[in-house]
Coordinates of C-alpha atoms and ligand atoms in Angstrom, one line a residue:
X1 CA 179.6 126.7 38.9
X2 CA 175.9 127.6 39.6
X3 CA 174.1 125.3 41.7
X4 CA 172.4 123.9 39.3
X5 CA 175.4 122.9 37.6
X6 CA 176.8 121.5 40.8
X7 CA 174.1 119.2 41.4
X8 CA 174.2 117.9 37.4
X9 CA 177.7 117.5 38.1
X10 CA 177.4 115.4 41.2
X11 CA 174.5 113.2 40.1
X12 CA 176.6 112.4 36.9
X13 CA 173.8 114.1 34.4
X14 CA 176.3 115.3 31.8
X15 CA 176.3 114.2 28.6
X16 CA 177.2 110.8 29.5
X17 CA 174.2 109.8 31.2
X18 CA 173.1 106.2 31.6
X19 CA 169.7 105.0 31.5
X20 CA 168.8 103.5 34.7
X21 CA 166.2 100.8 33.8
X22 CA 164.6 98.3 36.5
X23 CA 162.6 95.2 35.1
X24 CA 159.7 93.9 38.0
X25 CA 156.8 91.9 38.6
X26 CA 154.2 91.6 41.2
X27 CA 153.9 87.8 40.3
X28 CA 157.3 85.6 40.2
X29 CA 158.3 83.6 36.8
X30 CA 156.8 86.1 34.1
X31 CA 160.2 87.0 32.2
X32 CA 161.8 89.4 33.6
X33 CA 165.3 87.7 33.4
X34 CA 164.8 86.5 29.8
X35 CA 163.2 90.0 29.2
X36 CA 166.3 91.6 31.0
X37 CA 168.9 89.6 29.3
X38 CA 167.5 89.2 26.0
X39 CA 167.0 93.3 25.9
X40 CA 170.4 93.5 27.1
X41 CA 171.7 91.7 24.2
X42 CA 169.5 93.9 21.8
X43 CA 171.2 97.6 22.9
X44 CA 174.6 95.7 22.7
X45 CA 173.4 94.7 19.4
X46 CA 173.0 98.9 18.7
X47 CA 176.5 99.3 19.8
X48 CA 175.1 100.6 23.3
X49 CA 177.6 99.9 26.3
X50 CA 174.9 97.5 28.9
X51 CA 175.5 97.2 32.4
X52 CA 173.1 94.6 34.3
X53 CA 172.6 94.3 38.0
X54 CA 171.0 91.0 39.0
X55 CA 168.8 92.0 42.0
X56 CA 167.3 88.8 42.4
X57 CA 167.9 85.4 43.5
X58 CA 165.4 83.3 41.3
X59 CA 165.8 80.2 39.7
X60 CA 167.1 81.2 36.6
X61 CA 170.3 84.0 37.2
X62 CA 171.0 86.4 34.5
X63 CA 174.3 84.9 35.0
X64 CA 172.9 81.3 34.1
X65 CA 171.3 83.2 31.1
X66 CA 175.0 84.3 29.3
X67 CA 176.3 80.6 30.4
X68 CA 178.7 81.8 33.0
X69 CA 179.0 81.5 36.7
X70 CA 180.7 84.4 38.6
X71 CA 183.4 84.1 40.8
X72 CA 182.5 87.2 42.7
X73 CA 179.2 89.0 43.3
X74 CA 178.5 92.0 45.3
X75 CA 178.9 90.1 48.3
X76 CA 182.8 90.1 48.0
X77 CA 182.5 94.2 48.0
X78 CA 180.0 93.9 51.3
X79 CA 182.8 91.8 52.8
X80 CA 185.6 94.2 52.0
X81 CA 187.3 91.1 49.4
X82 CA 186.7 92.8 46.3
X83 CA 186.2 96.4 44.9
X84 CA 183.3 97.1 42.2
X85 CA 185.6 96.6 39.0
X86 CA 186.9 93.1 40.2
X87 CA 183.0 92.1 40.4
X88 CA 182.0 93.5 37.0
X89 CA 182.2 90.6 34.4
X90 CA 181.7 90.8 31.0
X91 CA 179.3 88.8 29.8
X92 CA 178.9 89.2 26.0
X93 CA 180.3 91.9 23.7
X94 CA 179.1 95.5 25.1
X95 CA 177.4 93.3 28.1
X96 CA 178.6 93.7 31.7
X97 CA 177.3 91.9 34.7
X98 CA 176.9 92.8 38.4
X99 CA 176.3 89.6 39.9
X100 CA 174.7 91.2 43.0
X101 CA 171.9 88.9 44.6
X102 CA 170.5 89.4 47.8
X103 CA 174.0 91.2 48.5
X104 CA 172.6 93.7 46.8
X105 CA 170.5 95.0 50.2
X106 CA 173.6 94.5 52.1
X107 CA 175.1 97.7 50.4
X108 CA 173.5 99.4 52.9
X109 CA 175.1 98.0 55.7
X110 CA 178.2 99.3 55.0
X111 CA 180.4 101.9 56.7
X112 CA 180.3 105.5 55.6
X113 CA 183.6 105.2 54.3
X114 CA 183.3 102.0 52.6
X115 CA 179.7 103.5 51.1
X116 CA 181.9 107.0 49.7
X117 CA 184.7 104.6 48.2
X118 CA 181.9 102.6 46.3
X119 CA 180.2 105.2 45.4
X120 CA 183.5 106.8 43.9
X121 CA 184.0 103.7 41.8
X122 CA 180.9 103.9 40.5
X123 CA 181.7 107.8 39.6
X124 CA 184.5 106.5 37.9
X125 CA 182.1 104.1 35.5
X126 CA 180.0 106.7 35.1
X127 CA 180.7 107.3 31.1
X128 CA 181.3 103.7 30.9
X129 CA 177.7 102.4 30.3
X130 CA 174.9 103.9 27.9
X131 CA 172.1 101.8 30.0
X132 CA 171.8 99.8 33.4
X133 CA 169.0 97.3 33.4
X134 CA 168.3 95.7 37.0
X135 CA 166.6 92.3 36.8
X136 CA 164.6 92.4 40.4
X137 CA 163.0 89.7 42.4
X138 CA 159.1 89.6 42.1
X139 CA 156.8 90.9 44.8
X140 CA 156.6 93.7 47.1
X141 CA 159.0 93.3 49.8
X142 CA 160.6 96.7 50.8
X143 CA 164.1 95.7 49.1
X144 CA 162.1 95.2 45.8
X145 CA 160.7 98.4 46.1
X146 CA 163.5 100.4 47.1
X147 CA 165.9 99.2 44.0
X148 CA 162.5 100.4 41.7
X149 CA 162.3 103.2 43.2
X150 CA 166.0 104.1 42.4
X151 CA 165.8 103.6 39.2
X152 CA 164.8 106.0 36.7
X153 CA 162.0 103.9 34.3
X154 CA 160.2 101.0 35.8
X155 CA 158.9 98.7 34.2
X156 CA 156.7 96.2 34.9
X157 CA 155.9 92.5 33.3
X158 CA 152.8 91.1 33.6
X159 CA 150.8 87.7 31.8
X160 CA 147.7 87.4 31.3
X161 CA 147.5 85.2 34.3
X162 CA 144.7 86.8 36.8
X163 CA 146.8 86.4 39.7
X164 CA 149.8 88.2 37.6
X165 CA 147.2 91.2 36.9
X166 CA 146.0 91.3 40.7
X167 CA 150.0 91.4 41.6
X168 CA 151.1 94.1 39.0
X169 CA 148.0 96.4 40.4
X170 CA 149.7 95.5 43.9
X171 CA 152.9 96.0 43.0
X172 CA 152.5 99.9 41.4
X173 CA 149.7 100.7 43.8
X174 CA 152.5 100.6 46.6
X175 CA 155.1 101.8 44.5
X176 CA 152.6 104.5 44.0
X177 CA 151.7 105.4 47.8
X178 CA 155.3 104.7 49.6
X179 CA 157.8 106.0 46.7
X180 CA 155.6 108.6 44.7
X181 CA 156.4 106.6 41.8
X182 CA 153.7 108.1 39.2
X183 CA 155.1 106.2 35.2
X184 CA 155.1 103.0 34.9
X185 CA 156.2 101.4 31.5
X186 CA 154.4 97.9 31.3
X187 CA 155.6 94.5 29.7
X188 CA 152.7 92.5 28.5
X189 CA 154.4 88.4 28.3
X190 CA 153.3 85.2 27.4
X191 CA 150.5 86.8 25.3
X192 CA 149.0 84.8 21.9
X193 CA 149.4 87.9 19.9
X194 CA 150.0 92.1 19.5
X195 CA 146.1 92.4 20.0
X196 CA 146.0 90.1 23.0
X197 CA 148.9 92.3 24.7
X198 CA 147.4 95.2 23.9
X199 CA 143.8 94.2 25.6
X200 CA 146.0 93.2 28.7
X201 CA 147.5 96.5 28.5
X202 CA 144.3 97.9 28.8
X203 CA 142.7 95.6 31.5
X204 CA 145.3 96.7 33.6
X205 CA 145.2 100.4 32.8
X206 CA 141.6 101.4 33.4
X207 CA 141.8 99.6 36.8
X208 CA 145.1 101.7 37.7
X209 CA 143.6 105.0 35.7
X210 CA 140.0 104.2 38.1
X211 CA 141.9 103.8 41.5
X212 CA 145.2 105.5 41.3
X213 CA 147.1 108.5 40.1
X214 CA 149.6 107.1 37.8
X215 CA 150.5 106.9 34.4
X216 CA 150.8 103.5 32.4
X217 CA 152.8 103.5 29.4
X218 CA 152.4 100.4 27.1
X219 CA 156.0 99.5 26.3
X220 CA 154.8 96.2 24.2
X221 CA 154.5 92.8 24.4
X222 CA 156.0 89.3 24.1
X223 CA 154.4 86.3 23.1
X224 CA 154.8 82.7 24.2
X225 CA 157.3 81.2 22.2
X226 CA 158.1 78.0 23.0
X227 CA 161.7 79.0 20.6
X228 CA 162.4 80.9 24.1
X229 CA 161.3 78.6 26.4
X230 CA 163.4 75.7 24.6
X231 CA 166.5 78.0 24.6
X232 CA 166.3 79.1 28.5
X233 CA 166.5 75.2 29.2
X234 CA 169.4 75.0 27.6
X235 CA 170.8 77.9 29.1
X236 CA 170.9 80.5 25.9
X237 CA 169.8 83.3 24.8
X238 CA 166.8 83.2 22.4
X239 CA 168.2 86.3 21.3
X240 CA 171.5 84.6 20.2
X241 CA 170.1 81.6 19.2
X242 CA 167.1 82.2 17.4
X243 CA 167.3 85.7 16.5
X244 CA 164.7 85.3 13.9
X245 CA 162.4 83.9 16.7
X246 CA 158.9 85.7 17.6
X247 CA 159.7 86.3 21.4
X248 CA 163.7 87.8 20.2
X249 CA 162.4 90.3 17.9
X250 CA 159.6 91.1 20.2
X251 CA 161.9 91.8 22.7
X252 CA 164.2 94.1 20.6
X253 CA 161.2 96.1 19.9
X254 CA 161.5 96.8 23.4
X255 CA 164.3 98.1 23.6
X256 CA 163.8 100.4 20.9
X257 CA 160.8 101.8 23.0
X258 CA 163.1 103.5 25.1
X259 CA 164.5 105.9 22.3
X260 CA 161.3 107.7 22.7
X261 CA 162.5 108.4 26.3
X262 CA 165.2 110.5 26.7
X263 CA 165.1 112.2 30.1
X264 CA 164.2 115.5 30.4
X265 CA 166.3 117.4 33.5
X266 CA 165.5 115.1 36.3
X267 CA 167.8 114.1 39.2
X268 CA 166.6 110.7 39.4
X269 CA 168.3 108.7 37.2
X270 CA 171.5 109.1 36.9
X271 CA 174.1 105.8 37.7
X272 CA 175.5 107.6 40.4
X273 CA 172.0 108.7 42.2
X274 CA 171.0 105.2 41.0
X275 CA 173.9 104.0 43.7
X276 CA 173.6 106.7 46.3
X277 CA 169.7 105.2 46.4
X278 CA 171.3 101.6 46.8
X279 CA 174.0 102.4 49.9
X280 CA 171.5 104.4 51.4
X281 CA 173.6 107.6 51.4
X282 CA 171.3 109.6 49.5
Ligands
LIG301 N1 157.4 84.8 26.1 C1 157.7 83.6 26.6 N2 157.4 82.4 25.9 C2 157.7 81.2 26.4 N3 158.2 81.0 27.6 C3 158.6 82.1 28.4 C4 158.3 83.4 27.9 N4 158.8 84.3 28.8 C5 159.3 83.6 29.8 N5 159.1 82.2 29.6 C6 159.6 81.1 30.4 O1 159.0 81.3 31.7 C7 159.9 80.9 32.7 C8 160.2 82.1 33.7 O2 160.9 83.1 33.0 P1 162.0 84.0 33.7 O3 162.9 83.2 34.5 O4 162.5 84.9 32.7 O5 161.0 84.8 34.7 P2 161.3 85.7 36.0 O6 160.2 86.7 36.0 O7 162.7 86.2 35.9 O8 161.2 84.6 37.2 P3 161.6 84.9 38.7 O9 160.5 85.7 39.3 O10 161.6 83.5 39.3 O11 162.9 85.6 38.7 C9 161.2 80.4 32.0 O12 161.1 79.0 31.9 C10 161.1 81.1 30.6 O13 161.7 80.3 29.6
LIG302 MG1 164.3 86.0 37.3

């Protein structure tokens, strides 16, 4: 095996690759979870194999989003009660769950050994999933940044809320300086229609194109739909519910933006580099 080789083989970049995909804001409340879960529920749709990690502890829980509650989260791996597979649940056909929290962070606190045996499960998942979304918590605390910055597409939601726009620029400008992150796909939500999104887009874009050296890809919007806002209070998926609904086939369109993006070589990415980020072993 040539080096090369043995590095594709080790960060899991054979053909089975999965997509690492992390869903952020600079602002709380502008989708992400409805964007994460609803997207989810769109590649399973494809016949993709979805694997979500809930990085966040808002008020609505992807968890709470596919009506079930978790008996286990990645708490119970921290603690040494559970291995990965006994946390995974399946939340919908094709759909798997990490219930991970704030445990998520504690990954790194773990021993050597216990981060090489997690990180061996995870090896052995590898082929398992076609794409990993990770719903994270808003903001730019280092924990936020560090799961985005493992992850191999970032993308970030943003309303046309000022403080929304002021927290996005925020949010990739440090992204940006601490991680070297240079693409950025963005999520324009809560807009009135495909022109409106796209003039958010673009708000957002010259500023970041005038004061930083990055790259802003419009992934496409969502607009408010009170079909979706109805359906999150009663804990379901617009998706599911209302497939025929504005803000559902908005955010299938989504996920068919990513088709354009298959990864050229590139080490980050990969589940398995995704993880080595995540327990800090990298
Ligand atoms: N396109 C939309 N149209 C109408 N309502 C929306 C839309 N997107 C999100 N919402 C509503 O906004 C609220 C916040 O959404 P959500 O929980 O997905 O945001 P979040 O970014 O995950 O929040 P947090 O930062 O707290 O985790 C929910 O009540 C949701 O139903
Ligand atoms: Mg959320």
């Amino acid at each position: 095996m040539s080096q090369f080789e043995t590095f594709q083989h080790r960060h899991g970049m054979g053909s089975a690759r999965t997509k690492v995909i992390s869903v952020t804001s600079g602002k709380g409340g502008v989708g992400k979870t409805s964007i994460v879960s609803n997207m989810a529920l769109s590649f399973a749709r494809e016949g993709k194999r979805v694997l979500i990690l809930d990085g966040d502890l808002g008020m609505a829980n992807v968890d709470i989003m596919f009506g079930i509650r978790p008996e286990r989260t990645i708490h119970d791996i921290v603690s040494g009660e559970a291995s990965l597979a006994e946390v995974l649940v399946e939340v919908s056909k094709n759909i798997t769950l990490i219930p991970g929290g704030s445990g998520v962070f504690d990954l790194q606190s773990l021993s050597v050994f216990q981060k090489q045996a997690l990180l061996d499960q995870v090896s052995a998942l590898g082929s398992q999933y076609d794409v990993m979304l990770i719903d994270t918590a808003p903001g730019i605390a280092d924990n936020v940044l560090y799961l985005n910055s493992a992850a191999q597409h970032i993308c970030v939601v943003v309303t046309p809320e000022p403080a929304s726009i002021t927290d996005s620029y925020a949010l990739i400008k440090v992204l940006n300086q601490r991680y070297r992150e240079t693409r950025f796909s963005i999520i324009c939500n809560e807009v009135k229609d495909e022109a409106d999104g796209q003039a958010l887009f673009e708000r957002l874009d010259s500023v970041a194109r005038k004061f930083l050296y990055v790259s802003l890809d419009y992934l496409g919007s969502v607009p408010t739909d009170p079909v979706l806002r109805q359906a999150t209070r009663q804990q379901q998926l617009v998706g599911k519910s209302h497939p025929e609904a504005a803000s559902a086939r908005a955010i299938s369109k989504l996920a068919q933006g990513f088709k354009g993006y298959e990864p050229q070589v590139e080490c980050k990415g990969s589940l398995q580099f995704f993880w080595e980020q995540l327990v800090g072993l990298a």
